[in-house]
XYZ file of C-alpha atoms in Angstrom:
399
model
C 43.098 99.627 171.476
C 44.695 101.726 168.782
C 48.411 102.211 169.403
C 49.071 104.416 166.387
C 49.968 107.875 167.616
C 49.117 110.948 165.569
C 52.249 113.067 165.276
C 54.209 115.084 162.756
C 57.457 113.783 161.295
C 59.665 115.984 163.473
C 58.019 114.815 166.687
C 58.157 111.209 165.519
C 61.908 111.385 164.925
C 62.459 113.132 168.263
C 60.763 110.204 169.973
C 62.189 107.431 167.820
C 65.895 108.323 168.128
C 66.114 108.276 171.976
C 64.246 104.953 172.035
C 66.693 103.468 169.514
C 69.600 104.760 171.634
C 68.153 102.668 174.447
C 68.292 99.625 172.156
C 72.001 100.354 171.702
C 72.454 100.328 175.483
C 70.506 97.063 175.572
C 73.290 95.475 173.512
C 75.814 95.974 176.318
C 74.602 92.714 177.888
C 76.279 90.746 175.085
C 79.692 91.577 176.519
C 79.216 88.505 178.722
C 79.942 86.168 175.788
C 83.382 87.684 175.261
C 84.084 88.550 178.901
C 83.511 84.934 179.965
C 86.774 83.824 178.384
C 88.778 86.659 179.930
C 87.311 86.038 183.394
C 87.939 82.302 182.998
C 91.541 82.993 182.064
C 92.085 85.586 184.821
C 90.771 83.346 187.596
C 91.763 79.883 186.226
C 88.212 78.488 186.057
C 87.240 75.102 184.626
C 84.946 75.023 181.597
C 82.081 73.646 183.696
C 82.382 76.520 186.168
C 82.993 79.210 183.562
C 80.028 77.952 181.567
C 77.779 79.239 184.332
C 79.157 82.808 184.169
C 76.477 83.922 181.670
C 73.944 82.534 184.148
C 74.913 85.338 186.519
C 73.492 87.721 183.936
C 70.601 85.756 182.470
C 69.295 84.311 185.762
C 67.832 87.729 186.525
C 65.565 87.587 183.502
C 63.724 84.775 185.279
C 63.467 86.692 188.559
C 62.946 90.312 187.451
C 60.891 90.211 184.246
C 57.398 89.460 185.587
C 57.683 91.958 188.489
C 58.848 94.519 185.908
C 55.678 93.925 183.889
C 53.682 94.705 187.023
C 55.850 97.748 187.788
C 55.111 99.136 184.319
C 51.413 99.127 185.143
C 52.143 101.362 188.137
C 54.801 103.817 186.939
C 54.621 103.507 183.143
C 56.929 102.065 180.506
C 59.150 105.112 180.022
C 59.994 105.456 183.738
C 60.706 101.731 183.885
C 63.148 102.022 180.968
C 64.874 104.937 182.741
C 65.256 102.774 185.857
C 66.857 100.041 183.754
C 69.389 102.484 182.302
C 70.386 103.683 185.779
C 71.019 100.098 186.905
C 72.955 99.380 183.692
C 75.178 102.415 184.269
C 76.029 101.191 187.777
C 76.728 97.709 186.389
C 79.346 99.139 184.030
C 81.025 101.312 186.648
C 81.418 98.800 189.497
C 83.799 96.272 187.787
C 86.351 99.015 186.977
C 86.562 100.008 190.649
C 88.939 97.124 191.364
C 90.390 93.839 190.118
C 88.482 91.291 192.201
C 86.162 88.554 191.009
C 83.554 89.810 193.484
C 83.280 93.182 191.696
C 82.987 91.455 188.328
C 80.183 89.226 189.630
C 78.344 92.196 191.188
C 78.659 94.053 187.898
C 77.376 91.050 185.934
C 74.410 90.677 188.310
C 73.466 94.345 187.960
C 73.910 94.095 184.188
C 71.434 91.219 184.148
C 68.957 93.065 186.378
C 69.190 96.256 184.315
C 68.851 94.408 181.016
C 65.907 92.345 182.245
C 64.083 95.540 183.239
C 65.054 97.204 179.948
C 63.975 94.400 177.636
C 60.690 93.975 179.487
C 59.793 97.668 179.266
C 61.481 98.941 176.099
C 59.833 96.558 173.635
C 56.253 97.411 174.685
C 57.227 101.099 174.815
C 57.847 100.812 171.067
C 54.235 99.673 170.645
C 53.201 103.195 171.706
C 54.944 104.547 168.628
C 54.008 102.034 165.948
C 51.037 99.972 164.682
C 50.671 96.211 165.165
C 51.332 95.311 161.517
C 54.648 97.220 161.601
C 55.666 96.155 165.115
C 57.783 93.117 164.149
C 59.803 95.079 161.589
C 60.268 97.995 164.007
C 61.421 95.696 166.804
C 63.785 94.119 164.288
C 65.238 97.560 163.572
C 65.685 97.982 167.314
C 67.505 94.641 167.356
C 69.659 95.971 164.498
C 70.693 98.922 166.692
C 71.294 96.528 169.590
C 73.390 94.322 167.293
C 75.676 97.265 166.497
C 76.640 97.432 170.171
C 76.976 93.643 170.275
C 79.218 93.604 167.189
C 81.681 96.209 168.441
C 81.836 94.841 172.007
C 84.426 92.093 171.267
C 86.648 94.751 169.683
C 86.154 97.036 172.678
C 87.001 94.226 175.102
C 90.143 93.391 173.097
C 91.037 97.083 173.139
C 90.784 97.089 176.898
C 92.732 93.819 177.122
C 95.625 95.360 175.200
C 95.690 98.115 177.845
C 95.132 100.881 175.325
C 93.089 102.701 177.983
C 95.712 103.448 180.639
C 93.516 106.072 182.278
C 91.063 103.434 183.447
C 93.348 100.405 183.443
C 92.085 97.056 184.734
C 92.795 95.305 181.421
C 89.780 94.180 179.407
C 87.338 96.022 181.726
C 88.583 99.478 180.738
C 86.075 99.839 177.906
C 83.183 99.726 180.395
C 83.772 103.369 181.300
C 82.956 104.351 177.709
C 79.766 102.283 177.759
C 78.790 103.839 181.097
C 78.975 107.304 179.521
C 76.785 106.157 176.609
C 74.303 104.687 179.071
C 74.162 107.986 180.956
C 73.510 109.851 177.694
C 70.640 107.442 176.993
C 69.114 108.368 180.344
C 69.279 112.079 179.533
C 67.849 111.660 176.014
C 64.906 109.479 177.017
C 64.090 111.577 180.101
C 63.715 114.638 177.863
C 61.461 112.821 175.367
C 57.655 113.031 175.776
C 55.917 109.720 175.004
C 52.186 109.195 175.450
C 51.302 105.821 176.994
C 47.935 104.128 177.228
C 46.676 103.367 180.718
C 46.537 99.685 181.699
C 43.019 98.296 181.793
C 43.588 96.755 185.220
C 46.168 96.222 187.935
C 47.812 92.813 187.933
C 49.831 90.657 190.259
C 52.496 88.016 189.793
C 49.925 85.210 189.867
C 47.850 86.862 187.124
C 50.979 87.229 184.971
C 52.154 83.651 185.422
C 48.600 82.469 184.737
C 48.972 83.790 181.172
C 51.353 80.884 180.521
C 48.205 78.787 180.647
C 47.429 80.140 177.186
C 48.916 77.503 174.844
C 50.106 80.072 172.301
C 51.706 82.344 174.918
C 53.488 79.312 176.362
C 54.788 78.310 172.911
C 56.088 81.867 172.444
C 57.773 81.710 175.861
C 59.651 78.522 174.899
C 60.483 80.118 171.543
C 62.179 83.063 173.266
C 63.893 80.607 175.656
C 65.404 78.672 172.741
C 66.261 81.767 170.686
C 68.342 83.275 173.484
C 69.873 79.902 174.339
C 71.089 79.575 170.743
C 72.312 83.167 170.723
C 74.294 82.908 173.957
C 75.458 79.389 173.105
C 77.033 80.316 169.760
C 78.271 83.673 171.060
C 79.971 81.914 173.975
C 81.123 78.690 172.291
C 81.653 79.738 168.664
C 85.393 80.124 169.147
C 85.578 76.745 170.898
C 83.786 75.127 167.954
C 86.513 76.535 165.717
C 89.404 75.730 168.053
C 88.232 72.160 168.758
C 87.578 71.399 165.093
C 90.964 72.689 163.981
C 93.008 71.996 167.119
C 93.899 75.673 167.329
C 95.529 77.380 170.290
C 95.322 81.168 169.693
C 93.158 82.421 172.555
C 92.542 86.111 172.001
C 92.405 86.034 168.193
C 89.788 83.258 168.165
C 87.641 85.048 170.745
C 87.648 88.385 168.938
C 87.177 87.145 165.379
C 84.514 84.482 165.966
C 82.417 86.683 168.239
C 82.723 89.666 165.905
C 81.845 87.495 162.881
C 78.727 86.223 164.653
C 77.502 89.677 165.604
C 78.339 91.204 162.223
C 76.050 88.697 160.522
C 73.413 89.192 163.206
C 73.718 92.907 162.479
C 73.256 92.293 158.748
C 70.310 89.995 159.446
C 68.429 92.543 161.547
C 69.051 95.284 158.986
C 67.740 93.188 156.101
C 64.901 91.832 158.223
C 63.695 95.364 158.977
C 62.703 95.683 155.308
C 61.797 92.101 154.406
C 59.328 91.768 157.286
C 57.336 94.641 155.775
C 57.094 92.851 152.435
C 56.715 89.138 153.136
C 54.955 86.662 155.401
C 56.388 86.299 158.906
C 55.980 82.518 158.643
C 57.984 82.270 155.394
C 60.673 84.584 156.746
C 60.861 82.632 160.014
C 61.165 79.305 158.192
C 64.014 80.629 156.063
C 65.799 81.845 159.203
C 65.462 78.464 160.928
C 66.667 76.674 157.777
C 69.921 78.653 157.981
C 70.456 77.515 161.565
C 69.753 73.895 160.694
C 72.389 74.110 157.954
C 74.813 75.569 160.522
C 74.248 72.653 162.933
C 75.037 70.194 160.116
C 78.243 72.112 159.402
C 79.298 72.153 163.074
C 78.800 68.402 163.398
C 80.396 67.353 160.110
C 82.942 69.917 158.906
C 86.450 70.729 160.099
C 87.663 73.418 157.703
C 88.103 77.050 158.724
C 85.798 78.320 155.970
C 83.049 75.863 156.895
C 83.083 76.724 160.609
C 83.066 80.444 159.844
C 80.142 79.856 157.470
C 78.234 78.020 160.191
C 78.787 80.817 162.705
C 77.658 83.371 160.128
C 74.510 81.358 159.308
C 73.456 81.197 162.952
C 74.128 84.907 163.395
C 72.048 85.777 160.334
C 69.316 83.200 160.907
C 68.776 83.911 164.604
C 68.797 87.697 164.207
C 65.062 88.207 163.656
C 63.610 85.360 165.728
C 63.106 87.451 168.862
C 61.186 90.245 167.131
C 58.783 87.843 165.435
C 58.102 85.680 168.495
C 57.760 88.701 170.807
C 55.370 90.533 168.486
C 53.323 87.338 168.039
C 52.968 87.029 171.816
C 51.856 90.577 172.607
C 49.528 90.681 169.588
C 47.835 87.563 170.993
C 47.037 89.406 174.258
C 46.695 93.106 173.307
C 45.077 94.122 176.625
C 47.856 92.525 178.686
C 50.943 93.638 176.793
C 52.940 94.616 179.885
C 52.334 91.267 181.551
C 53.031 89.256 178.387
C 56.208 91.274 177.818
C 57.389 90.315 181.306
C 56.740 86.648 180.573
C 58.561 86.765 177.244
C 61.602 88.455 178.730
C 61.563 85.902 181.537
C 62.212 83.435 178.719
C 65.630 85.026 178.284
C 66.704 82.826 181.170
C 67.320 80.388 178.324
C 70.680 82.103 177.999
C 71.585 80.919 181.480
C 70.150 77.434 181.056
C 71.732 76.714 177.669
C 75.145 78.090 178.610
C 75.326 76.152 181.852
C 74.176 72.867 180.307
C 76.519 73.369 177.345
C 79.484 73.791 179.688
C 78.530 70.575 181.469
C 78.013 68.721 178.167
C 81.369 69.992 176.904
C 83.222 68.470 179.866
C 81.051 65.338 179.957
C 81.682 64.420 176.323
C 85.236 65.752 176.259
C 84.630 68.147 173.378
C 82.363 70.525 171.581
C 79.926 67.920 170.154
C 77.922 67.824 173.385
C 77.534 71.601 173.414
C 76.459 71.668 169.746
C 73.798 69.033 170.494
C 72.252 71.342 173.112
C 72.069 74.208 170.604
C 70.498 71.858 168.047
C 67.607 71.089 170.398
C 66.739 74.791 170.452
C 66.899 75.016 166.654
C 64.545 72.054 166.248
C 62.006 73.682 168.560
C 62.033 76.853 166.467
C 61.347 74.693 163.413
C 58.262 73.382 165.195
C 57.213 76.920 166.218
C 57.145 77.924 162.549
C 53.921 75.935 162.170
C 52.234 78.032 164.888
C 52.972 81.542 163.574
C 49.879 83.694 163.051
C 49.241 86.519 160.600
C 49.318 89.897 162.425
C 46.196 92.060 162.436
C 46.320 95.452 160.726
C 45.184 98.244 163.013
C 42.744 100.794 161.696
């Protein structure tokens, strides 16, 4: 099926910009990495317990993603993305309605549900606007837009924590009102944008979707997404602890803001550069180079104790992991072109890796009395991606 749409440049831009704005809203989910430390501090949680906070968000990727793939077959990708934005807006509003842990947890749950729906539907929606051979680079550009939101979130949380938003109050949660407005604007922009979608070849059920994991390559892609997000959430959540443990530092807020911002700034740079490089070079070579950066970072985390070295390691993971999702996701849906909605649901279900890695890392941190246990968990994910490099296929060019 040919997914290249015939359109003039003006129409193309009018469709592309609202879709990219949705990618920006997708980045709101990364607030959990920074918010975890503030919630832990506010409610005096242990590291083992706080380590499961990201699970409140990422658990929903396991539950919601496959049903979302089925829902797309019934109502279409665009309407499904609009639904995700509505849920995301509610997720951002609820926590600022009070100062209880219950409201924070409800907000985190809705954020996970909204993001699971969004990631499942938005990525295949892009395939209606672009050809297969350009899909990985276009998804990478979408991840670049998402990374902008991720990079500024730690600064926004710190802004709220310093109570520079007295109108909304509630400390670090004050910034959520601004994100809620942006999310609402995304709803309006996408709703007004006409996008032609191909009809699904057949209706599918949950069993038919899960059955696709029986394809060896689809299963390998699923584990690849699982490990990619586990690494992402792991370093985003524990990067500052790697620094603080290595150097015996105490500054809480400064370490949170700088390490998280550093990580996302290099992820931002990686997605921007990847947008162009993936159009000019082999996906396999690019992927291998990305994994090599993360391997170097793991060596640094295990063996180095200087500030510069730890910062370098965090930057290498941010840069190296920035384009993994786009490549693995595009490989998966190109492998099953007639079942893109279903495969998309399965791949986004793999984002539950964020919950699994974070929870196990928190347990390993307490079990081993330091950050080495948590780093070992991240390293397992990096080694799997090294193996996946050998399975990457050359994308077909659509005619």
